[in-house]
Short mmCIF file of C-alpha atoms and ligand atoms in Angstrom, two decimals:
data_model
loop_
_atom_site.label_atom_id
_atom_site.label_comp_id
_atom_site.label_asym_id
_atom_site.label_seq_id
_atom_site.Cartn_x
_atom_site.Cartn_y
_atom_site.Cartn_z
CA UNK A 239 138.81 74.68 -8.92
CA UNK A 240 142.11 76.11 -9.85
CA UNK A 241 142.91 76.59 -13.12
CA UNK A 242 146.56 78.51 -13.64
CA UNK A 243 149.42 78.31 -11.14
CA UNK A 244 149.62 79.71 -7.69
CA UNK A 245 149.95 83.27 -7.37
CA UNK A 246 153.47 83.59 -5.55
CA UNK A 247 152.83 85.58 -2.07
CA UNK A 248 156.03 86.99 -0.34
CA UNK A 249 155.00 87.23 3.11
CA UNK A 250 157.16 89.27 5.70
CA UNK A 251 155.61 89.61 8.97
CA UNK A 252 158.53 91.57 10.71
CA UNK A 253 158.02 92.66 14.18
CA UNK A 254 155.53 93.12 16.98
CA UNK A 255 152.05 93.37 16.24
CA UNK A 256 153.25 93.26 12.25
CA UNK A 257 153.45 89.35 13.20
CA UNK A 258 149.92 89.34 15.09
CA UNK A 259 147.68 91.27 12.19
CA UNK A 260 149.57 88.88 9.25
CA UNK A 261 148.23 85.92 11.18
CA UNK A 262 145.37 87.01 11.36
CA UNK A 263 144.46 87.78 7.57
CA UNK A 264 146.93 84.68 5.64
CA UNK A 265 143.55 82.48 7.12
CA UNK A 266 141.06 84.98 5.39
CA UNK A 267 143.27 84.54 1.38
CA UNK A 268 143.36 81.20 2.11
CA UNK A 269 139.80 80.70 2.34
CA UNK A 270 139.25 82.83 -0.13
CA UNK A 271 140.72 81.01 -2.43
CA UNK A 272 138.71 77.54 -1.75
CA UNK A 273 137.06 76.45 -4.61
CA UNK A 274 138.24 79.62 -6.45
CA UNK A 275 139.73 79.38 -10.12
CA UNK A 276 142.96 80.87 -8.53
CA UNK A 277 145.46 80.15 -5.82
CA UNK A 278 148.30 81.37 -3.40
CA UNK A 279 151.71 80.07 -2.55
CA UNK A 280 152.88 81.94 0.62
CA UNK A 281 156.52 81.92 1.21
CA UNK A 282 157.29 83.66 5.31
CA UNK A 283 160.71 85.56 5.09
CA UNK A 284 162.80 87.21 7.51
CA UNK A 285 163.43 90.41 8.00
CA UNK A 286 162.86 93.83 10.41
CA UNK A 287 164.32 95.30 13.63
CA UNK A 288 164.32 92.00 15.68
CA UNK A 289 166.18 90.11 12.32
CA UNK A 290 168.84 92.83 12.35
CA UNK A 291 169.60 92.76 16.31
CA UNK A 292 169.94 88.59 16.12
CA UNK A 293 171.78 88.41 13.28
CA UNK A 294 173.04 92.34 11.88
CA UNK A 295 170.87 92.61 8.65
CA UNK A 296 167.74 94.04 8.63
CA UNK A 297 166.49 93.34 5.15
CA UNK A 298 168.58 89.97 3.88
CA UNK A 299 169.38 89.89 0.22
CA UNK A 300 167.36 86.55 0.19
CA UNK A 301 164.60 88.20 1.85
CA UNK A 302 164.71 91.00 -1.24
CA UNK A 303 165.55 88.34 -3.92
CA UNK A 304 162.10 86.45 -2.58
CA UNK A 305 160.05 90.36 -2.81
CA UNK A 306 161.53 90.88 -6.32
CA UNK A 307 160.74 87.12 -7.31
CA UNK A 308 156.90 87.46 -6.07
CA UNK A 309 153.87 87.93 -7.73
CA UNK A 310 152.92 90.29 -4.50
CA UNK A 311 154.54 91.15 -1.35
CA UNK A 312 152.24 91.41 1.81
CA UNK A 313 153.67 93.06 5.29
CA UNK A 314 153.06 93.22 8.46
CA UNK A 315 155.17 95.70 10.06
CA UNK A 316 159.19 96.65 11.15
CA UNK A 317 161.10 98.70 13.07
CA UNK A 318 161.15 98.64 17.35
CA UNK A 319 161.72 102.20 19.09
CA UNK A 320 165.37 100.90 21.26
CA UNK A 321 166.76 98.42 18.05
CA UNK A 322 168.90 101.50 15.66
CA UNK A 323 171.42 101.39 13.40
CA UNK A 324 174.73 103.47 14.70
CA UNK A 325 173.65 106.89 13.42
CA UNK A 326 170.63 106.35 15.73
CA UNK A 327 168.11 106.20 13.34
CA UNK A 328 165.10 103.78 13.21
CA UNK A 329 165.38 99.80 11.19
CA UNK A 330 162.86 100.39 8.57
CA UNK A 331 162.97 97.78 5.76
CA UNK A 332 159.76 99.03 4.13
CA UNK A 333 161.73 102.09 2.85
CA UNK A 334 164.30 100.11 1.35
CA UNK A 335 162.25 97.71 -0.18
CA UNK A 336 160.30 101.30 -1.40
CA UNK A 337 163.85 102.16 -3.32
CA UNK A 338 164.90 98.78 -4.20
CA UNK A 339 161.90 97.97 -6.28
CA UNK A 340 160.34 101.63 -6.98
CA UNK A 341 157.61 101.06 -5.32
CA UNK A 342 156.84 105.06 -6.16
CA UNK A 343 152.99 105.18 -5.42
CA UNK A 344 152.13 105.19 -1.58
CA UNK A 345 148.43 104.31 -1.77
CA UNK A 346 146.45 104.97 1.27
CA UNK A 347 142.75 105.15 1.28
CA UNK A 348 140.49 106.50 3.94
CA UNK A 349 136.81 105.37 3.83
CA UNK A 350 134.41 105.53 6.58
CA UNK A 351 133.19 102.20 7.23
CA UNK A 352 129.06 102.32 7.71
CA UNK A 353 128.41 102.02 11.59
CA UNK A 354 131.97 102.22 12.75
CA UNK A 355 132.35 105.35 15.66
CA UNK A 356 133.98 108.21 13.84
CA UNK A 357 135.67 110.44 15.61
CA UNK A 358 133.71 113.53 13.70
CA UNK A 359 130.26 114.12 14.95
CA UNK A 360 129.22 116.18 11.66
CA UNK A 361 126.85 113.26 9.81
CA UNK A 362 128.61 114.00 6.64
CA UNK A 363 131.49 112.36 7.90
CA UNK A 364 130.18 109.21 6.98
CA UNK A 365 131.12 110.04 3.33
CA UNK A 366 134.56 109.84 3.61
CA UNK A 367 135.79 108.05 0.93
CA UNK A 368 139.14 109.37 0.03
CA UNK A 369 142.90 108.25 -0.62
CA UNK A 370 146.38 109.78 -0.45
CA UNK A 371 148.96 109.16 -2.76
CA UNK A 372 151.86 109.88 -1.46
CA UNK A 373 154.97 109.76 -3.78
CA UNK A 374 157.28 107.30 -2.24
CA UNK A 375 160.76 107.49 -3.15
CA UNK A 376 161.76 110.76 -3.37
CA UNK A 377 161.19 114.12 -1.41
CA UNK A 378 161.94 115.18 1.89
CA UNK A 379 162.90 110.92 2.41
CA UNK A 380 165.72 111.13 0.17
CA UNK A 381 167.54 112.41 2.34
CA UNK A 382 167.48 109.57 4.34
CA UNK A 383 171.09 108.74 5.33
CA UNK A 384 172.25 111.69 3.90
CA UNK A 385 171.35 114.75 5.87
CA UNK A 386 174.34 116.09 7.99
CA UNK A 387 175.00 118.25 10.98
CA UNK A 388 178.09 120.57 10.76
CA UNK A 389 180.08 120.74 14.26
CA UNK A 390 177.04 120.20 16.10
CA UNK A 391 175.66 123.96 14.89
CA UNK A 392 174.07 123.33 11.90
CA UNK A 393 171.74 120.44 10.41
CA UNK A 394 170.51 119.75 6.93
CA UNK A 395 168.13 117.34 5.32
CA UNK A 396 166.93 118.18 1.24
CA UNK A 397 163.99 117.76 -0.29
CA UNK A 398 164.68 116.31 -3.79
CA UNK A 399 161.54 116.38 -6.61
CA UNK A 400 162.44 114.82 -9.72
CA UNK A 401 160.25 115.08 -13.57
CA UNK A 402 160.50 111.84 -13.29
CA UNK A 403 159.10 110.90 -9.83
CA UNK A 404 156.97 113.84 -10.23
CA UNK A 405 155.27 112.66 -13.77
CA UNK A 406 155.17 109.12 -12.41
CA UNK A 407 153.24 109.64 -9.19
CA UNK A 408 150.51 112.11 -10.64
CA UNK A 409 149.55 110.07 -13.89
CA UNK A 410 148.74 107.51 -11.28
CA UNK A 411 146.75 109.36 -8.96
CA UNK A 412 145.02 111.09 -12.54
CA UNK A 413 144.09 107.17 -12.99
CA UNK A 414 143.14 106.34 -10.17
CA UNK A 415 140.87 108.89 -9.94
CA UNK A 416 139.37 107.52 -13.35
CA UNK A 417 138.77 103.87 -11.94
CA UNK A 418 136.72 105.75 -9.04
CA UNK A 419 134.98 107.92 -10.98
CA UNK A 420 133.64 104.53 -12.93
CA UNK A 421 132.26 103.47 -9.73
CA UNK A 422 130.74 106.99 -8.67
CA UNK A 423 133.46 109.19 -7.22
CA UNK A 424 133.74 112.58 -8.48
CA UNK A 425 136.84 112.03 -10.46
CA UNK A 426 139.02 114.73 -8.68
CA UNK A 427 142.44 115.32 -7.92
CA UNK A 428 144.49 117.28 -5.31
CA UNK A 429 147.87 118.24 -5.59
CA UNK A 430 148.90 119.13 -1.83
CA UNK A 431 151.93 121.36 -1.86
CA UNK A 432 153.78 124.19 -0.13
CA UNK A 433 154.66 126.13 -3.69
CA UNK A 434 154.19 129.18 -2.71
CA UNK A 435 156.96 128.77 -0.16
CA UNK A 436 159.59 126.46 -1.77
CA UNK A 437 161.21 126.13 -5.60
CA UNK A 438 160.85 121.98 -4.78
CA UNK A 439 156.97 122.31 -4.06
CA UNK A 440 156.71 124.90 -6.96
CA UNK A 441 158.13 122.75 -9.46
CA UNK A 442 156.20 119.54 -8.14
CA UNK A 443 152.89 121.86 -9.01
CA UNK A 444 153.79 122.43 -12.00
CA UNK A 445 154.22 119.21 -13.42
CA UNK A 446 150.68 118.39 -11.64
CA UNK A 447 149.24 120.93 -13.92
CA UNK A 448 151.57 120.00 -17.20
CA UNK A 449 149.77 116.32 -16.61
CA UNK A 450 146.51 117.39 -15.36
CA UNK A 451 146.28 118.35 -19.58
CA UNK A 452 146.37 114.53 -20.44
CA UNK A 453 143.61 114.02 -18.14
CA UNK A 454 141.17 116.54 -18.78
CA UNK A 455 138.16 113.92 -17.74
CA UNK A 456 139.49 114.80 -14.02
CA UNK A 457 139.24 117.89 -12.03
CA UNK A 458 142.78 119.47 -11.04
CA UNK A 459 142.78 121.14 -7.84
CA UNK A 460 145.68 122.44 -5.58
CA UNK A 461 145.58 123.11 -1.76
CA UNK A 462 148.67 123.72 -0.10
CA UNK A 463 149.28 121.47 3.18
CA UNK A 464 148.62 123.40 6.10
CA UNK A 465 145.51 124.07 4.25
CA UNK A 466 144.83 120.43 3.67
CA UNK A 467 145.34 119.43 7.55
CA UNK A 468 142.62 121.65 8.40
CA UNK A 469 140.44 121.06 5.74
CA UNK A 470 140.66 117.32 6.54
CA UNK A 471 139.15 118.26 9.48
CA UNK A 472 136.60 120.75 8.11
CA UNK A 473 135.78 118.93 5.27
CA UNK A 474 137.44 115.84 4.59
CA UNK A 475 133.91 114.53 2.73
CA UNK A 476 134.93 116.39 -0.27
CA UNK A 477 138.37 114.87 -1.20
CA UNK A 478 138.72 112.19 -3.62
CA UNK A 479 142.43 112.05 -4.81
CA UNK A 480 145.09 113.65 -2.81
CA UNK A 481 148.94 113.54 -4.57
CA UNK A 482 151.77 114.57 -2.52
CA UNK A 483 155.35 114.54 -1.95
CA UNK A 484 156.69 111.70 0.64
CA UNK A 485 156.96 113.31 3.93
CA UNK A 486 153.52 115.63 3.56
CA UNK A 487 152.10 111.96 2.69
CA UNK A 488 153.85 110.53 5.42
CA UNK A 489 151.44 112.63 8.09
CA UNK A 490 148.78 113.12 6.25
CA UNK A 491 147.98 109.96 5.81
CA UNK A 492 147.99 109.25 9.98
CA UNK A 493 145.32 112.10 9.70
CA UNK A 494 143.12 110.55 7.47
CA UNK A 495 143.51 106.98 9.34
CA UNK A 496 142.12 108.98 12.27
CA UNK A 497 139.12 110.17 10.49
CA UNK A 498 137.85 106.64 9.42
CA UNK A 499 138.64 105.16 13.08
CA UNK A 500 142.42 104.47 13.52
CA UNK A 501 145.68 103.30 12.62
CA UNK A 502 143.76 99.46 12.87
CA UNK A 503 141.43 100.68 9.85
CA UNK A 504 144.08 102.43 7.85
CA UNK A 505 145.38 100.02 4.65
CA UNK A 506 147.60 100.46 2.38
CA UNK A 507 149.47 99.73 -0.81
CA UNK A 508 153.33 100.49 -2.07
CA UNK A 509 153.06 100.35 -5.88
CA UNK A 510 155.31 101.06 -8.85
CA UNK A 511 155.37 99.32 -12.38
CA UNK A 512 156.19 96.03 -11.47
CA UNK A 513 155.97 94.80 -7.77
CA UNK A 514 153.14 95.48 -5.44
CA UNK A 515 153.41 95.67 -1.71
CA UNK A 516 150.74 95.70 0.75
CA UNK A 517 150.61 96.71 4.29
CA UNK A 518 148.64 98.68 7.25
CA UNK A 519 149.51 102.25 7.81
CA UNK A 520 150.36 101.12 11.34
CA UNK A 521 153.89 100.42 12.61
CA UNK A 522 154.65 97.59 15.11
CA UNK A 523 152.75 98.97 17.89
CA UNK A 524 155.11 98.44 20.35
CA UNK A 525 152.82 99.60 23.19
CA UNK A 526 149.94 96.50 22.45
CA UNK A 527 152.42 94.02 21.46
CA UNK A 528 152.03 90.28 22.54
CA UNK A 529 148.72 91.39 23.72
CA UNK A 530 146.11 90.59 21.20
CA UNK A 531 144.65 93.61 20.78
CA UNK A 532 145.86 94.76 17.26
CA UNK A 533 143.13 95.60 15.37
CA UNK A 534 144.00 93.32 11.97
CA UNK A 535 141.49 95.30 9.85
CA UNK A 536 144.16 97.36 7.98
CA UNK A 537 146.18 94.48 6.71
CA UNK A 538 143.10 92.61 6.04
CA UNK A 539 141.59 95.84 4.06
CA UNK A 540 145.09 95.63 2.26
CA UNK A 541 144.79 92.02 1.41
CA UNK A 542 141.80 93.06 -0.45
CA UNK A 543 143.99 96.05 -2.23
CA UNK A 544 146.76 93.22 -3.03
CA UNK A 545 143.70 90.82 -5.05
CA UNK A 546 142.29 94.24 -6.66
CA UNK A 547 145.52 95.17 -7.51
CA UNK A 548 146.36 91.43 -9.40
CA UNK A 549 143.35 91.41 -10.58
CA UNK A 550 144.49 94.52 -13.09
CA UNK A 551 147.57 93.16 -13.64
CA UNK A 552 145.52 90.11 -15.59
CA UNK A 553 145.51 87.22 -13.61
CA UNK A 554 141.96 87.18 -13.39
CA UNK A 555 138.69 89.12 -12.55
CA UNK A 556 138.02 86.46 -9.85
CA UNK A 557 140.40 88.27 -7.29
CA UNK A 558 138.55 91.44 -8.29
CA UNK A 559 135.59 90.12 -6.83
CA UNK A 560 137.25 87.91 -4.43
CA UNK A 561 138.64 91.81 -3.12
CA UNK A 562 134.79 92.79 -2.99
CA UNK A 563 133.76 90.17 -0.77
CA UNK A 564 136.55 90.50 1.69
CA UNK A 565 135.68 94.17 1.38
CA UNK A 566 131.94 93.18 2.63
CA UNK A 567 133.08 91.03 4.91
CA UNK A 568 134.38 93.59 6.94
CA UNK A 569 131.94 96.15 5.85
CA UNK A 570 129.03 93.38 7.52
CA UNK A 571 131.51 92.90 10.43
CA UNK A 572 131.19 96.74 11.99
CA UNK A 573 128.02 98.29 10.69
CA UNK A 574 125.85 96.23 13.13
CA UNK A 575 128.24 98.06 15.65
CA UNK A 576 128.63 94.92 17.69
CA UNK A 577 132.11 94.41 16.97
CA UNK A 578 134.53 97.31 18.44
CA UNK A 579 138.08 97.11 18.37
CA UNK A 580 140.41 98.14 21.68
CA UNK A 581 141.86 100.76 19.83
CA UNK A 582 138.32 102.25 19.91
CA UNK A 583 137.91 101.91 22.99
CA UNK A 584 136.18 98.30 22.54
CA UNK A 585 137.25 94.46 23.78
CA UNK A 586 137.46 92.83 20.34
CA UNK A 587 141.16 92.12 19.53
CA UNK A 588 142.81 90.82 17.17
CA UNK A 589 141.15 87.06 17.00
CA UNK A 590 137.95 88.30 17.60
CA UNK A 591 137.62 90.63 14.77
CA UNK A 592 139.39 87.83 12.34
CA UNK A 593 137.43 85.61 12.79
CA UNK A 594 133.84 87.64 12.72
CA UNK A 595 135.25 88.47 9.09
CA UNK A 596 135.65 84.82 8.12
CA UNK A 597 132.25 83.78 9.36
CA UNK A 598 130.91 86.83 7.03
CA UNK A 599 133.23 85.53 4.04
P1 ATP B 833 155.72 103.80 12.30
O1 ATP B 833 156.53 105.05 12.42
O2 ATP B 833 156.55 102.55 12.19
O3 ATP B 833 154.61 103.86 11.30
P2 ATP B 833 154.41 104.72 14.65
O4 ATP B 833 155.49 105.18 15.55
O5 ATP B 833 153.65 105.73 13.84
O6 ATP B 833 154.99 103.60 13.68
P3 ATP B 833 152.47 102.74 15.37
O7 ATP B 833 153.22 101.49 15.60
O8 ATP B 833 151.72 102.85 14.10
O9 ATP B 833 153.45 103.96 15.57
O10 ATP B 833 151.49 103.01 16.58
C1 ATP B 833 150.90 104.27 16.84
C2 ATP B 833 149.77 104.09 17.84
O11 ATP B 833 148.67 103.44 17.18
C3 ATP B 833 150.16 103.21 19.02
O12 ATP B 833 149.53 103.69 20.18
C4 ATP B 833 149.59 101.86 18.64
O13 ATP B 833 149.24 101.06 19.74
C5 ATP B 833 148.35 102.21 17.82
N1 ATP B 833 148.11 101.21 16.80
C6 ATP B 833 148.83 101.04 15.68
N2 ATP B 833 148.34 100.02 14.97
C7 ATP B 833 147.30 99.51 15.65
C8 ATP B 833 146.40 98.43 15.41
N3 ATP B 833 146.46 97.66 14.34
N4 ATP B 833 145.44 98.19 16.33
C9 ATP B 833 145.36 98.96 17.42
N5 ATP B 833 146.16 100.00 17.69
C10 ATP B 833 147.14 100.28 16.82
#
């Protein structure tokens, strides 16, 4: 039985297999919320690389007056390799939606889902529970637009690290680090870096460390990113927290998505102070398109992170748990190992693994 007003769900499929994997997990909320003492109101919207070649906009202003409006924004995926703006580079209406409503905190956990094939054969690889922040308006990305190329001799891009950004993006991985250490994480954070090579990185440390002091119930650690890439190999088990600046996030985080099985397992969440946007690591897949093989498991695994998510903002501890049983769901889905996606090297696509987690719901 409902009980306050719908919770106001800006949808925006986009392109490709964005489309198929939204689809696929609208069904799961839905049920979800039968019977529940909350609802949804999904509003579809346009917007992405096929929007922009029909009509010349990629992101409307209707389209970001319907994100800004919403209670949460949940995304498929944009962009298509041959559809470019003039200067040749890629549609992406995710970044601008990053900038236009500060969405600063790139949230993207890796956790090794019991019985799924990993691609480490080292047993302890099944303990990977982990998550990247990745700081998501600033960096190496603001450049974006900006970098130029001088007679064609000569090109520039510049990292840009702000106090502000900085301060922002650490406090929240220090607390999220605290809400996992509540339910048995270690309570650790890493601040991945390259200071001993550039003033941007250097500076980006040392705010880590002037904040770490605020949070002294958290371990502090530094590794610098070449480090980290091969450590994530050697030893991703023993990560909790990673913070790091937007383009070392950027890869990174397609690392650990490999670790737990795939870009199809990989969720994620875009957060800042007041709008929340959730969406699979993945892009539009191009290649599997129209085919029904997407794996939906990262937007559905980010559905969950969208109901944890408004859950803390106070509209109820009922989407907390209603987070924990679509968590399950997919949890009960894999670990009898019956269910294996294409992308891992299985024939259970995108309808077939949807439905397996509704009948588990
Ligand atoms: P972007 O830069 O927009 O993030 P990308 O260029 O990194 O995109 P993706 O679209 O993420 O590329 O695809 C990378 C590879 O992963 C492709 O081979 C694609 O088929 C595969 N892939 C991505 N998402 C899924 C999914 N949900 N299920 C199965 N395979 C996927």
């Amino acid at each position: 039985m409902t009980t306050t007003p719908p919770l106001r769900i800006c949808v925006l499929p986009g392109d490709g297999i964005g489309v198929e994997v939204i689809e696929a997990t609208v069904p799961l909320l839905e049920k979800l919320a039968h019977g529940a003492p909350f609802a949804f109101a999904f509003s579809r919207h346009p917007a992405g690389a096929l929007h922009f070649r029909a009509t010349g906009d990629a992101l409307p202003q209707a389209t970001l007056d319907a994100a800004r409006e919403a209670d949460a924004i949940l995304f498929g995926a944009m962009g298509w390799p041959e559809i470019r703006y003039h200067d040749g580079t890629e549609i992406a209406p995710q970044l601008d939606l990053r900038i236009a409503l500060e969405l600063y905190a790139g949230v993207r956990p890796a956790r090794a889902i019991p019985g799924l094939r990993l691609p480490l054969a080292d047993p302890r690889a099944r303990e990977i529970d982990l998550v990247v922040v990745r700081e998501s308006t600033e960096g190496l990305f603001a450049s974006r637009g900006r970098g130029v190329i001088d007679d064609d001799r000569e090109a520039r891009d510049t990292m840009v690290i702000t106090r502000r950004g900085s301060e922002r993006v650490h406090d929240f991985a220090f607390r999220l680090a605290q809400r996992r250490k509540a339910r048995g994480r270690p309570g650790r954070v890493t601040c991945v870096d390259k200071a001993n090579v550039f003033r941007s990185m250097a500076f980006f440390r040392k705010i880590f460390d002037e904040r770490a002091r605020a949070f002294p119930d958290i371990e502090a650690r530094h590794n610098y990113i070449d480090a980290t890439a091969l450590d994530l190999i050697r030893k991703p088990w023993e990560f909790d927290v990673l913070v790091t600046e937007n383009m070392f996030g950027d890869i990174l985080s397609d690392e650990t998505a490999a670790l737990v099985g795939g870009m199809g397992m990989a969720p994620s969440a875009d957060v800042g102070d007041r709008h929340g946007l959730f969406q699979p690591c993945h892009g539009s897949a191009p290649d599997i398109a129209g085919q029904g093989k997407a794996n939906p498991t990262a937007t559905i695994l980010s559905a969950a992170m969208m109901l944890d998510w408004l859950a803390e903002r106070g509209h109820g501890d009922a989407l907390a748990q209603a987070a924990q049983r679509l968590e399950r769901a997919v949890d009960a889905v894999f670990a009898p190992g019956q269910i294996v996606p294409y992308e891992l090297g299985g024939r259970d696509g995108t309808r077939a693994i949807s439905a397996a987690i509704a009948s588990n719901l």
